[in-house]
CSV table of C-alpha atoms in Angstrom, one decimal:
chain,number,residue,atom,x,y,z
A,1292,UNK,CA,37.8,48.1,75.6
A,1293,UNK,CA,41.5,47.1,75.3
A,1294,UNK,CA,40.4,43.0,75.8
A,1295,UNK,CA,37.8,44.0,72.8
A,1296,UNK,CA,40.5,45.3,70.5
A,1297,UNK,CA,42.7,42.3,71.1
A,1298,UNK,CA,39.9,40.1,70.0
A,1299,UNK,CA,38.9,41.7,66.8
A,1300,UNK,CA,43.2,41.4,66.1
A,1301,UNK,CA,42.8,37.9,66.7
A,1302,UNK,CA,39.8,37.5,64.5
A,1303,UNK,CA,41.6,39.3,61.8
A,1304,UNK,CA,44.6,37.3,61.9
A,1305,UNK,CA,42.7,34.1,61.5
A,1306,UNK,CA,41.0,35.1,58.8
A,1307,UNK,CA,43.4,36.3,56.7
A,1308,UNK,CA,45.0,32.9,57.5
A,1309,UNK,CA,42.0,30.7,56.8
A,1310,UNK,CA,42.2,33.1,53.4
A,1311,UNK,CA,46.0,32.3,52.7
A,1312,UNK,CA,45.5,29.0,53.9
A,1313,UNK,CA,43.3,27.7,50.9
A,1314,UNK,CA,44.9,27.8,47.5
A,1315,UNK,CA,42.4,28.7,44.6
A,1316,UNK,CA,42.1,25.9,42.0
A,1317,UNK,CA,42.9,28.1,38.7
A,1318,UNK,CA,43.0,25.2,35.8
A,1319,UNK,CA,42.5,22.0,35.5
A,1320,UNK,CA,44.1,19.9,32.7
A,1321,UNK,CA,41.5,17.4,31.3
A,1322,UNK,CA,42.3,14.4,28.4
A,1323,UNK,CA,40.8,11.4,26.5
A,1324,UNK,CA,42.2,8.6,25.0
A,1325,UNK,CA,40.3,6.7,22.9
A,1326,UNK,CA,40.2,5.1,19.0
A,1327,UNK,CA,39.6,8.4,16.9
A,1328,UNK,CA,40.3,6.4,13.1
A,1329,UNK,CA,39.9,2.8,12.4
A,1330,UNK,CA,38.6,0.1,14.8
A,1331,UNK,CA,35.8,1.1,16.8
A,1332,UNK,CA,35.2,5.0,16.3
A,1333,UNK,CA,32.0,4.7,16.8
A,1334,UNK,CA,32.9,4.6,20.8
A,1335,UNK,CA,35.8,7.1,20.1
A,1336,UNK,CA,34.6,10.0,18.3
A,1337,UNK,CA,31.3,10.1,20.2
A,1338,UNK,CA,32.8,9.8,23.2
A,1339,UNK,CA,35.6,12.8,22.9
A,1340,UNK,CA,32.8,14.7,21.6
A,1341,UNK,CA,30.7,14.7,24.0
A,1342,UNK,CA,33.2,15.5,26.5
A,1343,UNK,CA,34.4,18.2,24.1
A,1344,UNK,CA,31.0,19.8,24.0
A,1345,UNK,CA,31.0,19.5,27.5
A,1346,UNK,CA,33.7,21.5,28.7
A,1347,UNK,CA,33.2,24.0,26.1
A,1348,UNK,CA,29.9,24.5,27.6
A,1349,UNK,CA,31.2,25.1,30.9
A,1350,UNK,CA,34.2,27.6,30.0
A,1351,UNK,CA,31.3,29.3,28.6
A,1352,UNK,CA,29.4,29.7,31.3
A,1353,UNK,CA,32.0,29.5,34.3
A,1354,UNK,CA,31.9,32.0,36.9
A,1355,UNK,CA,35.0,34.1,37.9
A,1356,UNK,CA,36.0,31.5,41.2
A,1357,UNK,CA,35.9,28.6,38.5
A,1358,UNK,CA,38.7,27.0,37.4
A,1359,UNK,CA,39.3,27.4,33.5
A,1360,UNK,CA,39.2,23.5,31.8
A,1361,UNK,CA,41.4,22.7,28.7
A,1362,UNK,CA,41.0,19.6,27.2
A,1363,UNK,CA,43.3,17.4,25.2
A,1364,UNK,CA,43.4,14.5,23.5
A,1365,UNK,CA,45.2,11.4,22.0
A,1366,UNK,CA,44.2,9.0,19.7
A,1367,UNK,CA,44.7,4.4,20.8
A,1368,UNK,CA,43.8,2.9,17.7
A,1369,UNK,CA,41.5,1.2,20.1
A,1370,UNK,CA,45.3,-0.6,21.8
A,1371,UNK,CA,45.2,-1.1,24.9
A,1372,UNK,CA,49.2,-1.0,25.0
A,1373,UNK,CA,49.5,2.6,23.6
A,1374,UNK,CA,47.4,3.8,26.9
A,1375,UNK,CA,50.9,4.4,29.1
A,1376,UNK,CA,52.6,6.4,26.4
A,1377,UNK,CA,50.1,8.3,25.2
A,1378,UNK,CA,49.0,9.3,29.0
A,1379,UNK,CA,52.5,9.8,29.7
A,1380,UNK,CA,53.4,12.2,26.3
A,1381,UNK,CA,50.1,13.8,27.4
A,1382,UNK,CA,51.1,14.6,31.0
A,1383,UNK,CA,54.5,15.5,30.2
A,1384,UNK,CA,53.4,18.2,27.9
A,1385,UNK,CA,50.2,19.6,29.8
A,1386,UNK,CA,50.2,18.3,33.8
A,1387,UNK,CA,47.1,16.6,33.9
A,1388,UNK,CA,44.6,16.1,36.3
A,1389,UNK,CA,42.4,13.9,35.3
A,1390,UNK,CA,42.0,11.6,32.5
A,1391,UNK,CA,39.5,10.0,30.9
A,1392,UNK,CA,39.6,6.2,28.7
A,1393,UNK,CA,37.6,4.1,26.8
A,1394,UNK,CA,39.8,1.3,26.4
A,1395,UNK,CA,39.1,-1.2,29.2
A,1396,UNK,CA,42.5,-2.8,28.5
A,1397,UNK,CA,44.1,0.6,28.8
A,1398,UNK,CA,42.9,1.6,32.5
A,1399,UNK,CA,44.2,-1.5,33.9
A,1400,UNK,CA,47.9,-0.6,32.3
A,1401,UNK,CA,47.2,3.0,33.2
A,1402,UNK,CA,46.4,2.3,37.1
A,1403,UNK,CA,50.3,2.9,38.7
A,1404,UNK,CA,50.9,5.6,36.6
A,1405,UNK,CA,47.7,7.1,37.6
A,1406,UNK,CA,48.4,5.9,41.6
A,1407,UNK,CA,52.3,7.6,41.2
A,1408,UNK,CA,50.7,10.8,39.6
A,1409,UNK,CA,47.7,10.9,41.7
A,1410,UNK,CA,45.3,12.2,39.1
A,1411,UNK,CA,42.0,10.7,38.2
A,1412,UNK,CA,40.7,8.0,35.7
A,1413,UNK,CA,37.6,7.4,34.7
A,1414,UNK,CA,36.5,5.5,31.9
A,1415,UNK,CA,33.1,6.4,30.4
A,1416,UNK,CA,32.3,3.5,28.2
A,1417,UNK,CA,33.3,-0.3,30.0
A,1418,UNK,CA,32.5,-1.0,33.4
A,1419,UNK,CA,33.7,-4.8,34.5
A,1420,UNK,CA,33.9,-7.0,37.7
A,1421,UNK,CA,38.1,-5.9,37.2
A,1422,UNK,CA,37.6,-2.5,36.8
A,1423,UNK,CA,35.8,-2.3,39.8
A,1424,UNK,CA,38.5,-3.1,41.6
A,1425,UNK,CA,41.1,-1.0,40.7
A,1426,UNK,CA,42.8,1.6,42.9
A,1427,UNK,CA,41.2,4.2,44.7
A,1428,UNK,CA,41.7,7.0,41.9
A,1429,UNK,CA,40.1,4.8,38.8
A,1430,UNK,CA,36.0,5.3,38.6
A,1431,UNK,CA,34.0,3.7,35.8
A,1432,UNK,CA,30.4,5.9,34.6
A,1433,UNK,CA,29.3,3.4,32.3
A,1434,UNK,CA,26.8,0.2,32.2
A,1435,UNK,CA,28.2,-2.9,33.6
A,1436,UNK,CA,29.7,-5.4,30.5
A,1437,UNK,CA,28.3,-8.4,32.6
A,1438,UNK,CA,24.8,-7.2,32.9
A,1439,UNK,CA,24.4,-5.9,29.4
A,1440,UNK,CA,25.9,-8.8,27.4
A,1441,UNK,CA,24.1,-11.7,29.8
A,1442,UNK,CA,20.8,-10.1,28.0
A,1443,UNK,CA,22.5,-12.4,24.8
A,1444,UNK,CA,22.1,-14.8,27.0
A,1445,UNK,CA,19.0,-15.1,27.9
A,1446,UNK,CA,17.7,-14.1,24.2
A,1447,UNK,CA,19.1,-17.2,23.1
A,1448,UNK,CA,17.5,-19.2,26.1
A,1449,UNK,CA,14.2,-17.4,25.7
A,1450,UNK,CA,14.0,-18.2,21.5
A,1451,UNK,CA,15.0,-22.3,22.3
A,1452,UNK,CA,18.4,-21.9,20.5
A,1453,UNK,CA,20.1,-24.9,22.2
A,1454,UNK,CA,23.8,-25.0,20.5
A,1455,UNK,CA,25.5,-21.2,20.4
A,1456,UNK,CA,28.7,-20.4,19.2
A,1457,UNK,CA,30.4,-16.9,20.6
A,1458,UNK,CA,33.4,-15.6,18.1
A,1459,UNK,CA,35.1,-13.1,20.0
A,1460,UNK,CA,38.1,-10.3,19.6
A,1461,UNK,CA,41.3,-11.4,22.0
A,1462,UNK,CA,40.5,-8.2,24.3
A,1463,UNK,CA,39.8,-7.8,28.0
A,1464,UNK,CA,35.7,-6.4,27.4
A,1465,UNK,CA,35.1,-8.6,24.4
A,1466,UNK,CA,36.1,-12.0,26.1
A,1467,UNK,CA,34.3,-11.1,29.7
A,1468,UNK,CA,31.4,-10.3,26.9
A,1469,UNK,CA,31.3,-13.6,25.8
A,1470,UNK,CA,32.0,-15.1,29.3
A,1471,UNK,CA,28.8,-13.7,30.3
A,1472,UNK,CA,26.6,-15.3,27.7
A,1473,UNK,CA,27.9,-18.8,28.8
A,1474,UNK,CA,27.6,-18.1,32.4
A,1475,UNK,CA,23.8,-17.6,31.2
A,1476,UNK,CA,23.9,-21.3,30.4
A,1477,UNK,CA,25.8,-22.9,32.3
A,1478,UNK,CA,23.6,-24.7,35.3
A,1479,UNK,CA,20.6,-25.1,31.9
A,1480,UNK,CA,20.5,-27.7,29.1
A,1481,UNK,CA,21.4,-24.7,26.8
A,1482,UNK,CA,25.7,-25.2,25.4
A,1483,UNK,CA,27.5,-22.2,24.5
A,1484,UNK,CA,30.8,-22.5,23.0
A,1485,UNK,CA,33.4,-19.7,23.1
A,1486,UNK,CA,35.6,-19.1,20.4
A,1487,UNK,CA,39.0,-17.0,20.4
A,1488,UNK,CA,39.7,-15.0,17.3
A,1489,UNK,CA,42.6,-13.5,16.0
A,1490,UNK,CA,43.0,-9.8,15.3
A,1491,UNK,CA,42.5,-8.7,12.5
A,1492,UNK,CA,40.9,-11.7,11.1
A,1493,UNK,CA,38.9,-11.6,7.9
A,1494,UNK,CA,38.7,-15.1,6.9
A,1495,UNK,CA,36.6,-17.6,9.0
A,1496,UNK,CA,35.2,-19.2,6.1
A,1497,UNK,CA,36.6,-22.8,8.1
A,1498,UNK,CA,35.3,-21.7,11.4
A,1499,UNK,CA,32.2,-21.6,10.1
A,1500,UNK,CA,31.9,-24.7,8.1
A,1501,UNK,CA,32.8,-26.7,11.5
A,1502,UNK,CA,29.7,-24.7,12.9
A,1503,UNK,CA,27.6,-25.8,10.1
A,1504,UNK,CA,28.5,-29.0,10.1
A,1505,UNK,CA,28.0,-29.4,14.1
A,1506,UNK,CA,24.4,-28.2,13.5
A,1507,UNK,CA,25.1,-24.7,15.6
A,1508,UNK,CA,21.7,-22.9,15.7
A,1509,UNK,CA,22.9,-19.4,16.9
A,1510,UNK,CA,25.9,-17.4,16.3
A,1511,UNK,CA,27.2,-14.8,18.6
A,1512,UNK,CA,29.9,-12.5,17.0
A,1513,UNK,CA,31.4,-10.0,20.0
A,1514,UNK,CA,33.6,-8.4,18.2
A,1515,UNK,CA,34.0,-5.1,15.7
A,1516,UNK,CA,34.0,-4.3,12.4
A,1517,UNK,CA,36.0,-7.3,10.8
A,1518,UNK,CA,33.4,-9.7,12.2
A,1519,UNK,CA,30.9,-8.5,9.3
A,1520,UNK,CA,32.9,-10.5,6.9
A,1521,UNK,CA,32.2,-13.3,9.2
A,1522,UNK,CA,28.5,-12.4,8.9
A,1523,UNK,CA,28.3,-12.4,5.2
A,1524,UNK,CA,31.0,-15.5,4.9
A,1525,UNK,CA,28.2,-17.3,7.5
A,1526,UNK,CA,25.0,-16.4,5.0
A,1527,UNK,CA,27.0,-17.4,1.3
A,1528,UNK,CA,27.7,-20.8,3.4
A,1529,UNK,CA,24.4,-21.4,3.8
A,1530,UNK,CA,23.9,-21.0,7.6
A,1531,UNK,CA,20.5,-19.5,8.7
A,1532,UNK,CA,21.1,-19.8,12.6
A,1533,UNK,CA,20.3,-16.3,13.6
A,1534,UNK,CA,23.3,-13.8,14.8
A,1535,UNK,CA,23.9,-12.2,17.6
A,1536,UNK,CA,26.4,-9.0,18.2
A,1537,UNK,CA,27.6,-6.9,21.2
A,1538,UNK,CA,27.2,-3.0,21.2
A,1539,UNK,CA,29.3,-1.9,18.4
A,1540,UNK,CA,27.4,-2.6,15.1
A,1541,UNK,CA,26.9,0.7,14.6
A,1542,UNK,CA,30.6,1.3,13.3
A,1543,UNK,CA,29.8,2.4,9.5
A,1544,UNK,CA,32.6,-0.3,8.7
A,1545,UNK,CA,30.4,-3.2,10.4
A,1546,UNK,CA,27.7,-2.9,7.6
A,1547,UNK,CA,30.4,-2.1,4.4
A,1548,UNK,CA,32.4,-5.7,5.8
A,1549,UNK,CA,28.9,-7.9,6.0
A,1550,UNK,CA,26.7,-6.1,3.8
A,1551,UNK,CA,22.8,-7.8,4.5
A,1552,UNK,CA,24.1,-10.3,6.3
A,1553,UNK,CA,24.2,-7.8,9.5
A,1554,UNK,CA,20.3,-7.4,8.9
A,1555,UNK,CA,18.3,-9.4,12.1
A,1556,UNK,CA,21.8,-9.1,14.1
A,1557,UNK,CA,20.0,-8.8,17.7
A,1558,UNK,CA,22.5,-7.2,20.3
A,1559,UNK,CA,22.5,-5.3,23.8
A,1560,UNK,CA,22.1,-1.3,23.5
A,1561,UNK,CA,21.4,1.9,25.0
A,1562,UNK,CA,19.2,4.4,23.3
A,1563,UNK,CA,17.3,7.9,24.3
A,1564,UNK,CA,14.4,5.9,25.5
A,1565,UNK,CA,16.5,3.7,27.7
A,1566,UNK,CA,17.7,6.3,29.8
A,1567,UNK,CA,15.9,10.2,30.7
A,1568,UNK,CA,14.6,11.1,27.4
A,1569,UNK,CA,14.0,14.8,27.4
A,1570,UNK,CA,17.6,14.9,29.2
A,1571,UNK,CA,19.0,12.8,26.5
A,1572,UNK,CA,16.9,14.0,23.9
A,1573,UNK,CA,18.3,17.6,24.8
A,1574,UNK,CA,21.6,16.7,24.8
A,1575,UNK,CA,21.9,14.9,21.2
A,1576,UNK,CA,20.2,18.4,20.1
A,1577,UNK,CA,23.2,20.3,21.3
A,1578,UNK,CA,25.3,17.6,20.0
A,1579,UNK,CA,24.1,18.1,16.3
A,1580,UNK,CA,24.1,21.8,16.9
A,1581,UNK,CA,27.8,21.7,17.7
A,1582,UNK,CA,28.7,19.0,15.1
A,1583,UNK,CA,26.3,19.0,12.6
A,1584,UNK,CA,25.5,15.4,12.6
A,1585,UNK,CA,24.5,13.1,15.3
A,1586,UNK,CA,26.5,10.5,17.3
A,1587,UNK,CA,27.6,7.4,14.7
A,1588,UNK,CA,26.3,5.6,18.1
A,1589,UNK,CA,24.3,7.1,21.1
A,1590,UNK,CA,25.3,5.4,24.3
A,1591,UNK,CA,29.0,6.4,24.0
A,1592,UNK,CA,28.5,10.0,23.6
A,1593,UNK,CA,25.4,9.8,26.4
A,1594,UNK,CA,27.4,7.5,28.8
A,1595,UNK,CA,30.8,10.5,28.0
A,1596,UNK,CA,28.3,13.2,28.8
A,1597,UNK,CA,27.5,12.1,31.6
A,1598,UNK,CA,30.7,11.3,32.8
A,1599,UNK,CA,32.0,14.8,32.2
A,1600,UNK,CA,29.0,16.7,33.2
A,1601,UNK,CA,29.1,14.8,36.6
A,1602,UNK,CA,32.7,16.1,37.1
A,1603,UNK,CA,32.3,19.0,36.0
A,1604,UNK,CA,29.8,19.7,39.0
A,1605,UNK,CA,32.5,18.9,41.1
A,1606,UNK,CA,35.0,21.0,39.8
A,1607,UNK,CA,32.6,24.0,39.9
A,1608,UNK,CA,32.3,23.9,43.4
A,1609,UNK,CA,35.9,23.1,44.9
A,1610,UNK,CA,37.1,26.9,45.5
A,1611,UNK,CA,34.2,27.2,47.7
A,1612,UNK,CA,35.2,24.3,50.0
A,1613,UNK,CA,36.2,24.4,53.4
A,1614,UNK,CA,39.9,23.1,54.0
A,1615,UNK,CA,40.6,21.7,50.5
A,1616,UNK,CA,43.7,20.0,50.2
A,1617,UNK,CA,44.0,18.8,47.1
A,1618,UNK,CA,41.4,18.6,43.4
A,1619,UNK,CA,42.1,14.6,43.6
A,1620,UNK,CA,41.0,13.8,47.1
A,1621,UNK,CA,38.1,16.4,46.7
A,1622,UNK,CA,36.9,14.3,43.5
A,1623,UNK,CA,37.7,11.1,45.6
A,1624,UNK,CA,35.4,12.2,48.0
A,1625,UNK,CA,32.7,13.8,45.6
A,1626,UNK,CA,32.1,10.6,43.8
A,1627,UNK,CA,31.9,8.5,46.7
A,1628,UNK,CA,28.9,10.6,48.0
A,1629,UNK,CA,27.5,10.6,44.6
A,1630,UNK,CA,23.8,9.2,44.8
A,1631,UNK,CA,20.9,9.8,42.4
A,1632,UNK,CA,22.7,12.2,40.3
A,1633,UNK,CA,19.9,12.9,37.5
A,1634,UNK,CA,22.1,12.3,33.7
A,1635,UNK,CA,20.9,11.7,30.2
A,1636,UNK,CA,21.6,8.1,31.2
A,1637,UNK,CA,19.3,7.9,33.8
A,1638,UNK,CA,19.7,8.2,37.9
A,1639,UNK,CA,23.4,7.5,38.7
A,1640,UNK,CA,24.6,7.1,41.8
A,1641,UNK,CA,28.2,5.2,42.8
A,1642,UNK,CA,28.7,2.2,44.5
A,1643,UNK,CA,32.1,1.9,47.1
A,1644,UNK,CA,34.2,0.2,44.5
A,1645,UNK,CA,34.0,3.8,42.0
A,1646,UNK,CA,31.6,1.6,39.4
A,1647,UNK,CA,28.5,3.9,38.5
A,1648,UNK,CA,24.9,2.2,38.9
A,1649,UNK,CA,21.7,3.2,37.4
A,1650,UNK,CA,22.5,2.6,33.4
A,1651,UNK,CA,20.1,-0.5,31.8
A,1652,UNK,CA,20.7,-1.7,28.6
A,1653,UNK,CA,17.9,-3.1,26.1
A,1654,UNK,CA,17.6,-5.6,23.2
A,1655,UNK,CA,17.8,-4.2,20.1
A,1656,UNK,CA,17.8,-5.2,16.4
A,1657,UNK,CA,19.9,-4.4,13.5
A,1658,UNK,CA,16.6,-3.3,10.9
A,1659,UNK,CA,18.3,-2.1,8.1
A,1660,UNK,CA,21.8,0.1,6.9
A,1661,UNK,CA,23.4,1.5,10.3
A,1662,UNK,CA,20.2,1.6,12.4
A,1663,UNK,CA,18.5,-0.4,15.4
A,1664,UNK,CA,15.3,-1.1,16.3
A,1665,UNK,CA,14.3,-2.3,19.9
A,1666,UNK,CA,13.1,-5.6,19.9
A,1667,UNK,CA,9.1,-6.6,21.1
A,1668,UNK,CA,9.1,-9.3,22.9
């Protein structure tokens, strides 16, 4: 009887320990930073809305041994170099845990930061053959800029165009853009030339004569909104080579800077049908519920969704894990078993370097004022 006694004691005692030995996770600090005004809001404002949506959805409907979300923001101008600062004003002010960026240039400057801090950062939009390789904290849910701009490629390949020129913006995701069109062509008869830009550009009326005159019989323009005045510059010099764009032409701005000229524009995208439709076609409901209009483009808010829903799932189930010893090595952990996981994008599932797999863009036209139109082919 006495050994009995000193047995239940013992189990007691361990598990009020066990119990005092696992702190609960009571809120978890989550921001964005991405371009909310001016160059390329159509990947900032759907992207921070969807994310928005997403936690709000969550807080609603959290149980009592969930942690509470509260989401910030901050606004790059779509600068890479503002990434530190903001993440830093950010961090100062409301401890973050985990961060989320569209700016491909701005993970790479946020990685030691994000190492010393040990938070997580994910960036929903851009996922690269660098980002992959980041540290151990970074994760990228988004289709892979290789894969989806090499479909430029082999357009132009596929139509006969033999000479291509690629104009592209001085950034990190626009110029491995346009490296991977001429990687297309590089062991074929096919030339593709790459050309440099400046920021803020608005005059290439002289680019493009040297085009004309070298008899260039497609035109690639990865770039954003200024490049439409390169569009319509391209038409009033009397160049019919057919253009090509990356995924942003869906920034209002693009169509008010080239006018009809973006008409025909063929360019890699993501829409409903590309992904899980009554998923995605569920989501962009909610979406105009909340906001009263739809995304300016779809595959930043569905790639963001997805992104936050799938961490979201994580974070709803850490205070009932065994021996949890801290939110970032639990989400470490969580996404590298992540496999299949059923979005509005698709099947996702994450390879060893933290780079999602599972998201396929498609060729799509520009048909007429701020819409697209998959091509048949």
């Amino acid at each position: 009887m006495k050994k009995s006694y000193y047995i239940l004691l013992i189990s007691i005692f361990a598990l009020l320990a066990h119990s005092c030995s696992t702190e609960k996770i009571e809120e978890i600090n989550i921001a964005y930073i991405g371009p909310l005004n001016g160059t390329a809001i159509d990947l900032g404002i759907p992207a921070k809305n969807a994310i928005a949506l997403s936690i709000k959805r969550y807080n609603a409907n959290r149980k009592d041994d969930q942690p509470k979300i509260t989401f910030h923001w901050a606004n790059d101008n779509w600068e890479g170099y503002k990434a530190v600062n903001l993440y830093d004003s950010l961090n100062a002010l409301h401890d973050l845990d985990i961060v989320f960026i569209s700016n491909t240039e701005g993970t790479i400057a946020l990685q030691d930061r994000i190492a010393q801090n040990n938070d997580i950062l994910i960036n929903p939009l851009n996922s690269d053959s660098l980002l992959s390789s980041m540290n151990k904290n970074t994760f990228t849910i988004a289709k892979k800029t290789e894969e989806a701009n090499q479909i430029i490629g082999f357009r132009i390949i596929e139509l006969g165009l033999k000479k291509s020129a690629v104009l592209y913006y001085p950034n990190d995701f626009m110029r491995r853009a346009a490296r991977s069109v001429e990687e297309v062509m590089e062991h074929t008869s096919y030339s593709c030339k790459l050309i440099e830009t400046e920021k803020g550009d608005t005059n290439f009326i002289e680019l493009l004569q040297e085009l004309k005159e070298e008899e260039y019989d497609a035109i690639a323009f990865f770039g954003y909104a200024n490049f439409g005045y390169a569009m319509q510059q391209a038409r009033k010099l009397g160049i019919t080579a057919p253009f090509f764009g990356s995924t942003v032409l869906l920034d209002t701005n693009y169509y008010h800077n080239a006018q009809e000229s973006i008409i025909g524009t063929e360019c890699p995208y993501f829409n409903l049908a590309d992904g899980n439709f009554p998923l995605a076609n569920e989501f962009i409901s909610n979406y105009y519920q909340e906001y009263n209009r739809k995304p300016i483009s779809i595959w930043p808010a569905l790639q963001a969704w997805d992104a936050s829903e799938i961490i979201l799932s994580f974070i709803k189930t850490a205070n009932n894990k065994e021996n949890l010893t801290d939110l970032t090595t639990y989400l470490q952990h969580s996404f590298a078993d992540l496999d299949f996981y059923q979005g509005v994008c698709g099947n996702i599932s994450m390879d060893q370097n933290g780079a999602a797999k599972g998201i396929y863009f498609s060729l799509y036209q520009y048909s007429d004022k701020n819409t697209l139109s998959k091509v048949k082919r």
